[in-house]
Coordinates of N, CA and C in Angstrom, one line a residue:
Q95 N 36.5 49.4 23.4 CA 36.9 50.7 23.1 C 36.5 51.7 24.2
D96 N 35.6 51.3 25.1 CA 35.2 52.2 26.1 C 36.0 52.1 27.4
I97 N 36.9 51.1 27.4 CA 37.8 50.9 28.6 C 38.9 51.9 28.6
R98 N 39.0 52.7 29.7 CA 39.9 53.8 29.8 C 41.3 53.3 30.0
S99 N 41.5 52.2 30.8 CA 42.8 51.7 31.1 C 42.8 50.2 31.1
F100 N 43.9 49.6 30.7 CA 44.0 48.1 30.7 C 45.5 47.7 30.7
Q101 N 45.8 46.5 31.1 CA 47.1 45.9 30.9 C 46.9 44.4 30.5
F102 N 47.4 44.1 29.3 CA 47.2 42.8 28.8 C 48.6 42.1 28.6
F103 N 48.8 40.9 29.1 CA 50.0 40.2 29.0 C 49.7 38.9 28.2
I104 N 50.2 38.9 26.9 CA 49.8 37.8 26.0 C 51.0 36.9 25.8
D105 N 50.8 35.6 26.3 CA 51.8 34.6 26.2 C 53.0 35.0 26.9
C106 N 52.9 35.6 28.1 CA 54.0 36.0 29.0 C 53.8 35.4 30.4
P107 N 54.1 34.1 30.5 CA 53.9 33.5 31.8 C 54.7 34.0 33.0
N108 N 55.9 34.7 32.7 CA 56.7 35.2 33.7 C 56.6 36.6 34.0
S109 N 55.6 37.3 33.3 CA 55.5 38.7 33.4 C 54.3 39.1 34.3
K110 N 54.5 39.8 35.4 CA 53.5 40.3 36.2 C 53.3 41.8 36.1
Y111 N 54.3 42.5 35.7 CA 54.3 43.9 35.7 C 54.9 44.4 34.3
P112 N 54.5 45.6 33.9 CA 55.0 46.2 32.7 C 56.5 46.3 32.8
C113 N 57.2 46.1 31.7 CA 58.7 46.3 31.6 C 59.1 47.6 31.0
I114 N 58.3 48.2 30.2 CA 58.7 49.4 29.6 C 59.0 50.5 30.6
P115 N 60.1 51.3 30.4 CA 60.4 52.3 31.4 C 59.2 53.3 31.6
K116 N 59.1 53.8 32.8 CA 58.0 54.8 33.1 C 56.7 54.3 32.7
F117 N 56.4 53.0 32.9 CA 55.1 52.4 32.5 C 53.9 53.2 33.1
Y118 N 54.1 53.8 34.3 CA 53.0 54.5 34.9 C 52.5 55.7 34.1
E119 N 53.2 56.1 33.1 CA 52.8 57.2 32.2 C 51.7 56.7 31.2
F120 N 51.6 55.4 31.1 CA 50.7 54.8 30.1 C 49.5 54.2 30.8
E121 N 48.3 54.3 30.2 CA 47.1 53.8 30.7 C 46.6 52.5 30.0
R122 N 47.1 52.3 28.8 CA 46.6 51.1 28.0 C 47.8 50.4 27.5
Y123 N 48.2 49.3 28.1 CA 49.4 48.6 27.9 C 49.2 47.2 27.4
V124 N 50.1 46.8 26.4 CA 50.0 45.4 25.9 C 51.5 44.9 25.9
R125 N 51.7 43.7 26.4 CA 53.0 43.0 26.3 C 52.7 41.7 25.6
Y126 N 53.4 41.5 24.5 CA 53.2 40.3 23.7 C 54.5 39.6 23.6
C127 N 54.5 38.3 24.0 CA 55.8 37.6 24.1 C 55.6 36.2 23.3
N128 N 56.8 35.8 22.9 CA 56.9 34.4 22.3 C 55.9 34.2 21.2
G129 N 55.7 32.9 20.9 CA 54.7 32.6 20.0 C 55.1 32.8 18.5
E130 N 54.3 32.3 17.6 CA 54.5 32.5 16.2 C 53.2 33.1 15.6
G131 N 53.4 34.0 14.7 CA 52.3 34.7 14.1 C 51.6 35.6 15.1
I132 N 50.5 36.1 14.8 CA 49.7 36.9 15.7 C 48.2 36.8 15.3
N133 N 47.4 36.7 16.4 CA 46.0 36.4 16.1 C 45.2 37.7 16.0
H134 N 44.2 37.7 15.2 CA 43.5 39.0 14.8 C 42.8 39.7 15.9
P135 N 42.3 39.0 17.0 CA 41.8 39.8 18.1 C 42.7 40.8 18.7
I136 N 44.0 40.6 18.6 CA 45.0 41.5 19.2 C 45.0 42.8 18.4
F137 N 44.6 42.8 17.1 CA 44.6 44.0 16.3 C 43.8 45.1 17.0
E138 N 42.6 44.7 17.5 CA 41.7 45.7 18.0 C 42.3 46.3 19.3
V139 N 42.9 45.4 20.1 CA 43.5 45.9 21.4 C 44.7 46.8 21.1
L140 N 45.6 46.5 20.2 CA 46.7 47.3 19.9 C 46.3 48.6 19.2
A141 N 45.2 48.6 18.6 CA 44.7 49.9 18.0 C 44.4 50.9 19.0
N142 N 44.2 50.5 20.3 CA 43.8 51.4 21.3 C 44.9 51.5 22.4
A143 N 46.0 50.7 22.3 CA 47.0 50.7 23.3 C 47.9 52.0 23.1
D144 N 48.4 52.5 24.3 CA 49.3 53.6 24.2 C 50.8 53.2 24.5
A145 N 50.9 51.9 25.0 CA 52.3 51.3 25.2 C 52.3 49.9 24.8
F146 N 53.4 49.4 24.2 CA 53.4 48.1 23.6 C 54.8 47.5 23.8
D147 N 54.9 46.3 24.4 CA 56.2 45.6 24.5 C 56.1 44.4 23.5
L148 N 57.1 44.2 22.8 CA 57.2 43.0 21.9 C 58.5 42.2 22.3
V149 N 58.4 41.0 22.9 CA 59.5 40.3 23.5 C 59.6 38.9 23.0
N150 N 60.8 38.5 22.6 CA 61.1 37.1 22.3 C 60.3 36.6 21.1
K151 N 60.0 37.5 20.2 CA 59.3 37.1 19.0 C 60.4 36.8 17.9
K152 N 60.5 35.6 17.6 CA 61.7 35.1 16.8 C 61.4 34.9 15.3
D153 N 60.2 35.1 14.9 CA 59.8 34.8 13.5 C 59.5 36.0 12.6
I154 N 60.0 37.2 13.0 CA 59.8 38.4 12.1 C 61.1 39.1 11.9
K155 N 61.2 39.6 10.6 CA 62.4 40.4 10.3 C 62.1 41.9 10.3
H156 N 60.9 42.2 10.2 CA 60.5 43.6 10.2 C 59.2 43.8 11.2
L157 N 59.1 44.9 11.8 CA 58.0 45.1 12.7 C 56.6 44.9 11.9
S158 N 56.6 45.3 10.6 CA 55.4 45.2 9.8 C 55.0 43.8 9.5
D159 N 56.0 42.8 9.8 CA 55.6 41.4 9.5 C 54.6 40.9 10.5
L160 N 54.4 41.7 11.6 CA 53.3 41.3 12.5 C 51.9 41.3 11.9
G161 N 51.8 42.1 10.8 CA 50.5 42.2 10.1 C 49.5 43.1 10.8
I162 N 50.0 43.9 11.7 CA 49.1 44.8 12.4 C 49.0 46.1 11.5
P163 N 47.8 46.5 11.1 CA 47.6 47.6 10.2 C 48.2 48.9 10.8
S164 N 48.0 49.2 12.1 CA 48.4 50.4 12.7 C 48.4 50.3 14.2
M165 N 49.4 50.9 14.8 CA 49.3 51.1 16.3 C 49.4 52.6 16.5
K166 N 48.4 53.3 16.0 CA 48.5 54.8 16.0 C 48.4 55.5 17.3
E167 N 48.0 54.7 18.4 CA 47.9 55.3 19.7 C 49.2 55.1 20.5
V168 N 50.0 54.2 20.0 CA 51.2 53.8 20.8 C 52.2 55.0 20.9
Q169 N 52.5 55.3 22.1 CA 53.5 56.4 22.4 C 54.8 55.8 23.0
G170 N 54.7 54.7 23.6 CA 55.9 54.0 24.2 C 56.0 52.6 23.6
C171 N 57.2 52.2 23.2 CA 57.4 50.9 22.6 C 58.7 50.3 23.0
L172 N 58.7 49.1 23.5 CA 59.8 48.3 23.9 C 59.9 47.0 23.0
I173 N 61.0 46.8 22.3 CA 61.2 45.7 21.5 C 62.5 45.0 22.0
E174 N 62.4 43.7 22.4 CA 63.5 43.0 23.1 C 63.6 41.6 22.7
S175 N 64.8 41.1 22.5 CA 65.1 39.7 22.2 C 64.3 39.1 21.0
C176 N 64.1 39.9 20.0 CA 63.5 39.4 18.8 C 64.7 39.2 17.8
T177 N 65.2 37.9 17.9 CA 66.5 37.6 17.4 C 66.6 37.6 15.8
A178 N 65.5 37.7 15.1 CA 65.5 37.7 13.6 C 65.3 39.1 13.1
L179 N 64.9 40.1 14.0 CA 64.5 41.4 13.5 C 65.6 42.2 12.9
E180 N 65.4 42.7 11.7 CA 66.4 43.4 10.9 C 66.1 44.9 10.9
T181 N 64.8 45.3 10.9 CA 64.4 46.7 10.8 C 63.2 46.9 11.7
V182 N 63.2 48.0 12.4 CA 62.1 48.2 13.3 C 61.0 49.1 12.6
V183 N 61.4 50.4 12.4 CA 60.4 51.3 11.9 C 60.5 51.3 10.3
D184 N 59.6 50.5 9.7 CA 59.7 50.4 8.3 C 58.4 50.7 7.6
S185 N 57.5 51.3 8.3 CA 56.2 51.6 7.6 C 55.5 52.7 8.6
V186 N 54.2 52.8 8.4 CA 53.5 53.8 9.2 C 52.9 53.1 10.5
I187 N 53.5 52.0 10.9 CA 52.9 51.2 12.0 C 53.0 51.9 13.3
L188 N 53.9 52.8 13.5 CA 54.1 53.6 14.8 C 54.1 55.1 14.5
P189 N 53.0 55.7 14.1 CA 53.0 57.1 13.6 C 53.2 58.1 14.8
N190 N 52.9 57.7 16.0 CA 52.9 58.6 17.1 C 53.9 58.2 18.2
V191 N 54.8 57.3 18.0 CA 55.7 56.9 19.0 C 56.6 58.0 19.5
K192 N 56.7 58.1 20.9 CA 57.5 59.1 21.5 C 58.8 58.5 22.2
H193 N 58.6 57.3 22.7 CA 59.7 56.6 23.4 C 59.9 55.2 22.8
L194 N 61.1 55.0 22.3 CA 61.4 53.7 21.6 C 62.6 53.1 22.2
Y195 N 62.4 51.9 22.7 CA 63.5 51.1 23.4 C 63.7 49.8 22.6
M196 N 65.0 49.6 22.2 CA 65.3 48.4 21.5 C 66.5 47.7 22.2
K197 N 66.3 46.4 22.6 CA 67.3 45.7 23.4 C 67.5 44.3 22.9
N198 N 68.7 43.9 22.8 CA 69.1 42.5 22.5 C 68.5 42.1 21.1
L199 N 68.8 42.8 20.1 CA 68.4 42.5 18.8 C 69.6 42.2 17.9
P200 N 70.1 41.0 17.9 CA 71.4 40.7 17.3 C 71.5 40.9 15.8
K201 N 70.4 40.9 15.1 CA 70.4 41.0 13.6 C 69.9 42.4 13.2
L202 N 69.6 43.3 14.1 CA 69.1 44.6 13.7 C 70.2 45.3 12.9
Q203 N 69.8 45.7 11.7 CA 70.7 46.4 10.8 C 70.4 47.9 10.6
N204 N 69.1 48.2 10.8 CA 68.6 49.6 10.6 C 67.5 49.8 11.6
N205 N 67.5 50.9 12.3 CA 66.3 51.3 13.1 C 65.1 51.6 12.2
W206 N 65.4 52.1 11.0 CA 64.4 52.4 10.0 C 64.9 52.3 8.6
N207 N 64.0 52.0 7.7 CA 64.5 51.9 6.3 C 63.8 52.9 5.4
D208 N 64.0 52.7 4.1 CA 63.5 53.7 3.1 C 62.0 53.8 3.0
R209 N 61.3 52.7 3.5 CA 59.9 52.7 3.4 C 59.2 53.5 4.6
V210 N 59.9 53.9 5.5 CA 59.3 54.6 6.7 C 58.7 55.9 6.3
D211 N 57.5 56.2 6.9 CA 56.9 57.5 6.7 C 57.6 58.4 7.6
L212 N 58.4 59.3 7.1 CA 59.2 60.2 7.9 C 58.4 61.1 8.8
A213 N 57.2 61.3 8.5 CA 56.3 62.1 9.4 C 56.1 61.4 10.7
S214 N 56.2 60.1 10.7 CA 56.0 59.3 12.0 C 57.1 59.5 13.0
L215 N 58.2 60.1 12.6 CA 59.4 60.2 13.5 C 59.4 61.6 14.2
T216 N 58.5 62.4 13.8 CA 58.6 63.8 14.3 C 58.3 63.9 15.8
K217 N 57.7 62.9 16.4 CA 57.3 63.0 17.8 C 58.3 62.2 18.7
L218 N 59.2 61.6 18.2 CA 60.2 60.7 19.0 C 61.0 61.6 19.9
K219 N 60.9 61.3 21.2 CA 61.7 62.0 22.2 C 62.8 61.2 22.9
T220 N 62.6 59.9 22.9 CA 63.6 59.0 23.6 C 63.9 57.8 22.7
L221 N 65.2 57.6 22.5 CA 65.7 56.5 21.7 C 66.8 55.7 22.6
V222 N 66.5 54.5 22.9 CA 67.4 53.7 23.6 C 67.8 52.4 22.9
L223 N 69.1 52.1 22.7 CA 69.5 51.0 22.0 C 70.5 50.2 22.8
R224 N 70.3 48.9 23.0 CA 71.2 48.1 23.8 C 71.4 46.7 23.2
S225 N 72.6 46.3 23.1 CA 73.0 45.0 22.6 C 72.4 44.8 21.2
C226 N 72.6 45.7 20.3 CA 72.2 45.5 18.9 C 73.5 45.3 18.1
Q227 N 73.9 44.0 17.9 CA 75.3 43.7 17.5 C 75.7 44.1 16.1
M228 N 74.7 44.2 15.2 CA 75.0 44.5 13.8 C 74.8 45.9 13.4
L229 N 74.3 46.7 14.2 CA 74.0 48.1 13.9 C 75.3 48.9 13.8
T230 N 75.4 49.7 12.7 CA 76.6 50.5 12.5 C 76.5 52.0 12.6
I231 N 75.3 52.5 12.2 CA 75.0 54.0 12.2 C 73.6 54.2 12.8
I232 N 73.5 55.2 13.7 CA 72.3 55.5 14.4 C 71.3 56.3 13.5
F233 N 71.9 57.5 13.1 CA 71.0 58.5 12.4 C 71.5 58.6 10.9
P234 N 70.9 57.9 10.0 CA 71.3 58.2 8.6 C 70.7 59.5 8.1
L235 N 71.1 59.9 6.9 CA 70.7 61.2 6.4 C 69.1 61.3 6.2
V236 N 68.5 60.2 5.7 CA 67.1 60.3 5.4 C 66.2 60.5 6.7
V237 N 66.8 60.2 7.8 CA 66.0 60.2 9.1 C 66.3 61.4 9.9
I238 N 67.5 61.8 10.1 CA 67.9 62.7 11.2 C 67.2 64.1 11.0
Q239 N 67.0 64.5 9.8 CA 66.4 65.8 9.6 C 65.0 65.9 10.2
H240 N 64.4 64.8 10.5 CA 63.0 64.8 11.0 C 62.9 64.6 12.5
L241 N 64.0 64.4 13.2 CA 64.0 64.1 14.6 C 64.2 65.4 15.4
R242 N 63.3 66.3 15.2 CA 63.4 67.6 15.9 C 63.0 67.6 17.3
E243 N 62.3 66.5 17.8 CA 61.9 66.5 19.2 C 62.7 65.6 20.1
I244 N 63.6 64.9 19.6 CA 64.4 63.9 20.4 C 65.1 64.6 21.5
E245 N 65.0 64.1 22.7 CA 65.6 64.7 23.9 C 66.7 63.8 24.6
C246 N 66.5 62.5 24.5 CA 67.4 61.5 25.1 C 67.8 60.4 24.2
L247 N 69.1 60.3 24.1 CA 69.7 59.2 23.3 C 70.7 58.4 24.1
K248 N 70.4 57.1 24.2 CA 71.2 56.2 25.0 C 71.6 54.9 24.1
I249 N 72.9 54.7 24.0 CA 73.3 53.6 23.2 C 74.4 52.8 24.0
E250 N 74.1 51.5 24.2 CA 75.0 50.7 25.0 C 75.2 49.3 24.4
E251 N 76.4 48.8 24.5 CA 76.8 47.5 24.1 C 76.4 47.2 22.7
C252 N 76.8 48.1 21.8 CA 76.5 47.8 20.3 C 77.9 47.9 19.7
P253 N 78.5 46.7 19.5 CA 80.0 46.6 19.1 C 80.3 47.1 17.7
E254 N 79.4 47.2 16.8 CA 79.7 47.6 15.4 C 79.4 49.0 15.1
I255 N 78.9 49.8 16.0 CA 78.5 51.2 15.7 C 79.8 52.0 15.5
V256 N 79.9 52.7 14.4 CA 81.0 53.5 14.1 C 80.7 55.0 14.1
E257 N 79.5 55.3 13.8 CA 79.0 56.7 13.8 C 77.7 56.9 14.5
V258 N 77.5 58.0 15.1 CA 76.1 58.3 15.6 C 75.4 59.1 14.5
I259 N 75.9 60.2 14.1 CA 75.3 60.9 13.0 C 76.1 60.7 11.7
E260 N 75.5 60.1 10.7 CA 76.1 59.9 9.4 C 76.7 61.1 8.9
Q261 N 77.9 61.1 8.4 CA 78.6 62.3 8.0 C 77.9 63.0 6.9
S262 N 77.3 62.3 5.9 CA 76.6 62.9 4.8 C 75.4 63.7 5.3
A263 N 74.9 63.4 6.5 CA 73.7 64.1 7.0 C 74.0 65.5 7.5
I264 N 75.3 65.8 7.6 CA 75.7 67.1 8.3 C 75.7 68.3 7.3
A265 N 76.1 68.0 6.1 CA 76.3 69.1 5.1 C 75.1 70.1 5.1
G266 N 75.3 71.3 5.3 CA 74.3 72.3 5.2 C 73.3 72.4 6.4
N267 N 73.6 71.6 7.4 CA 72.7 71.6 8.6 C 73.5 72.0 9.8
Q268 N 73.1 73.1 10.4 CA 73.8 73.6 11.6 C 73.0 73.3 12.9
E269 N 71.8 72.7 12.8 CA 71.1 72.4 14.0 C 70.2 71.2 13.6
L270 N 70.7 70.0 13.9 CA 70.0 68.7 13.5 C 69.2 68.2 14.6
L271 N 69.6 68.3 15.8 CA 68.9 67.7 17.0 C 68.7 68.8 18.0
P272 N 67.8 69.8 17.7 CA 67.8 71.0 18.5 C 67.3 70.8 20.0
K273 N 66.6 69.7 20.3 CA 66.1 69.5 21.7 C 66.9 68.4 22.4
L274 N 67.9 67.8 21.9 CA 68.6 66.7 22.5 C 69.3 67.3 23.8
R275 N 68.9 66.7 24.9 CA 69.4 67.1 26.2 C 70.4 66.1 26.9
K276 N 70.2 64.8 26.6 CA 71.1 63.8 27.3 C 71.6 62.8 26.3
V277 N 72.9 62.5 26.3 CA 73.5 61.5 25.5 C 74.3 60.5 26.3
V278 N 74.0 59.2 26.2 CA 74.8 58.2 26.9 C 75.3 57.2 25.9
L279 N 76.7 57.0 25.9 CA 77.3 56.1 25.0 C 78.2 55.2 25.8
C280 N 77.9 53.9 25.8 CA 78.7 53.0 26.7 C 78.9 51.7 25.9
G281 N 80.1 51.2 26.0 CA 80.4 49.9 25.4 C 80.3 49.8 23.9
L282 N 80.9 50.9 23.3 CA 80.9 51.0 21.8 C 82.4 51.0 21.3
P283 N 83.0 49.8 21.2 CA 84.4 49.8 20.9 C 84.9 50.3 19.5
K284 N 84.0 50.4 18.6 CA 84.3 50.9 17.2 C 83.8 52.3 17.0
L285 N 83.2 52.9 17.9 CA 82.6 54.2 17.7 C 83.8 55.2 17.5
G286 N 83.8 55.8 16.3 CA 84.9 56.8 16.0 C 84.4 58.2 16.0
S287 N 83.1 58.4 15.8 CA 82.6 59.8 15.7 C 81.2 59.9 16.2
I288 N 80.9 60.9 16.9 CA 79.6 61.3 17.3 C 79.0 62.2 16.1
C289 N 79.8 63.1 15.7 CA 79.4 64.0 14.6 C 80.7 64.6 14.1
A290 N 80.9 64.5 12.8 CA 82.2 64.9 12.2 C 82.3 66.5 12.1
D291 N 81.2 67.2 12.2 CA 81.3 68.6 12.1 C 81.3 69.3 13.4
N292 N 82.3 70.0 13.8 CA 82.4 70.7 15.1 C 81.6 71.9 15.1
S293 N 81.1 72.4 14.0 CA 80.3 73.6 14.0 C 78.8 73.4 14.2
L294 N 78.4 72.1 14.2 CA 77.0 71.8 14.4 C 76.6 72.3 15.8
K295 N 75.4 72.9 15.9 CA 74.9 73.4 17.1 C 74.2 72.4 18.0
W296 N 74.4 72.4 19.3 CA 73.7 71.5 20.2 C 73.1 72.4 21.3
P297 N 72.1 73.2 21.0 CA 71.6 74.2 21.9 C 71.0 73.7 23.2
A298 N 70.5 72.4 23.2 CA 69.8 71.9 24.4 C 70.6 70.9 25.2
L299 N 71.8 70.5 24.7 CA 72.5 69.4 25.4 C 73.0 69.9 26.7
E300 N 72.7 69.0 27.8 CA 73.0 69.3 29.1 C 73.9 68.2 29.7
K301 N 73.7 67.0 29.4 CA 74.4 65.9 30.0 C 75.0 64.9 28.9
L302 N 76.3 64.5 29.2 CA 77.0 63.6 28.3 C 77.7 62.5 29.1
K303 N 77.5 61.3 28.8 CA 78.2 60.2 29.5 C 78.8 59.3 28.5
I304 N 80.1 59.0 28.6 CA 80.8 58.2 27.7 C 81.6 57.2 28.5
H305 N 81.5 55.9 28.2 CA 82.2 54.8 28.9 C 82.6 53.7 27.9
S306 N 83.8 53.3 28.0 CA 84.3 52.1 27.1 C 84.0 52.4 25.7
C307 N 84.5 53.5 25.2 CA 84.5 53.9 23.8 C 85.9 54.3 23.4
P308 N 86.8 53.3 23.3 CA 88.2 53.6 23.1 C 88.6 54.2 21.8
A309 N 87.8 54.0 20.7 CA 88.1 54.6 19.4 C 87.6 56.0 19.3
L310 N 86.8 56.5 20.2 CA 86.3 57.9 20.2 C 87.3 58.8 20.8
L311 N 88.0 59.5 19.9 CA 89.2 60.3 20.4 C 88.9 61.8 20.4
K312 N 87.7 62.2 19.9 CA 87.4 63.6 19.9 C 85.9 63.9 20.0
L313 N 85.6 64.9 20.8 CA 84.2 65.3 21.0 C 83.8 66.5 20.1
P314 N 82.6 66.6 19.6 CA 82.2 67.7 18.7 C 81.6 68.9 19.5
F315 N 81.8 68.9 20.8 CA 81.2 69.9 21.6 C 82.2 70.9 22.2
S316 N 81.7 72.1 22.3 CA 82.6 73.2 22.8 C 81.7 74.2 23.5
K317 N 82.2 75.2 24.1 CA 81.4 76.2 24.8 C 80.7 77.1 23.8
D318 N 81.1 77.0 22.5 CA 80.5 77.8 21.5 C 79.3 77.1 20.9
N319 N 79.3 75.8 20.7 CA 78.2 75.1 20.1 C 77.4 74.3 21.0
A320 N 77.8 74.2 22.3 CA 77.0 73.5 23.3 C 77.1 74.2 24.6
E321 N 76.5 75.4 24.6 CA 76.7 76.3 25.8 C 76.0 75.9 27.0
N322 N 75.0 75.0 26.9 CA 74.3 74.5 28.0 C 74.8 73.2 28.6
L323 N 75.9 72.6 28.0 CA 76.4 71.4 28.5 C 77.0 71.6 29.9
K324 N 76.4 71.0 30.9 CA 76.8 71.2 32.3 C 77.5 70.0 32.9
L325 N 77.3 68.8 32.4 CA 77.9 67.6 33.0 C 78.4 66.6 31.9
I326 N 79.7 66.3 32.1 CA 80.4 65.3 31.2 C 80.9 64.2 32.1
Q327 N 80.5 63.0 31.9 CA 80.9 61.8 32.7 C 81.7 60.9 31.8
V328 N 83.0 60.8 32.1 CA 83.9 59.9 31.3 C 84.9 59.3 32.2
E329 N 85.7 58.3 31.7 CA 86.7 57.7 32.4 C 87.9 58.7 32.5
Q330 N 88.6 58.8 33.6 CA 89.7 59.7 33.8 C 90.8 59.5 32.8
Q331 N 91.1 58.2 32.5 CA 92.2 57.9 31.6 C 91.9 58.3 30.2
W332 N 90.6 58.1 29.8 CA 90.1 58.5 28.5 C 90.2 60.0 28.3
W333 N 89.8 60.7 29.3 CA 89.8 62.2 29.3 C 91.2 62.7 29.2
E334 N 92.1 62.2 29.9 CA 93.5 62.7 29.9 C 94.2 62.4 28.6
N335 N 93.8 61.3 27.9 CA 94.4 60.9 26.7 C 93.9 61.8 25.5

């Protein structure tokens, strides 16, 4: 507990360096790969880690299945190639996470479920999803009202996503993501809506990138509700259509 900085690579024979983006921002890093179950000495390490990678863990359906009581210091978390994982944030296991990266999770159905402590989402700034083949909606009603700090949203190669913001979450809310600055949407063939309400305010949005989203025919942004939007990157043919 007196060690100010550390990097632990547990059952990761091919890992020499941290893989979480901007790893240099974290002083106490743990990367846990492969294997079945988890041994109790890791509990104490994770209780003091501020960044955590979970990679190729194939025997858990929920992050809480690890049996770790809490990772209360973790601010950055990367979860990758955990092929049985269905739900990530399902308890108070990550109460202070700011940056959450989820990649190659073929059975992921929900980023969070009804058991999540909604207070644990209030610090989230970055959400990145890539190759989550079963995910259909990013922000359900129960969650989005608490994501007041999120600044960056990046979704790539998720073929079943149809909505970013669930339509039922919009009613009566004129400002759901007040600090969102950057949105990247790529490789989402079924995405039909970012947000169904064109009156919703996007006061901080500055950058938007859309690529290979053929079902997305309309954007909810205008000079009236997204006055700081400076850059839109899209395919020329999509824009003209």
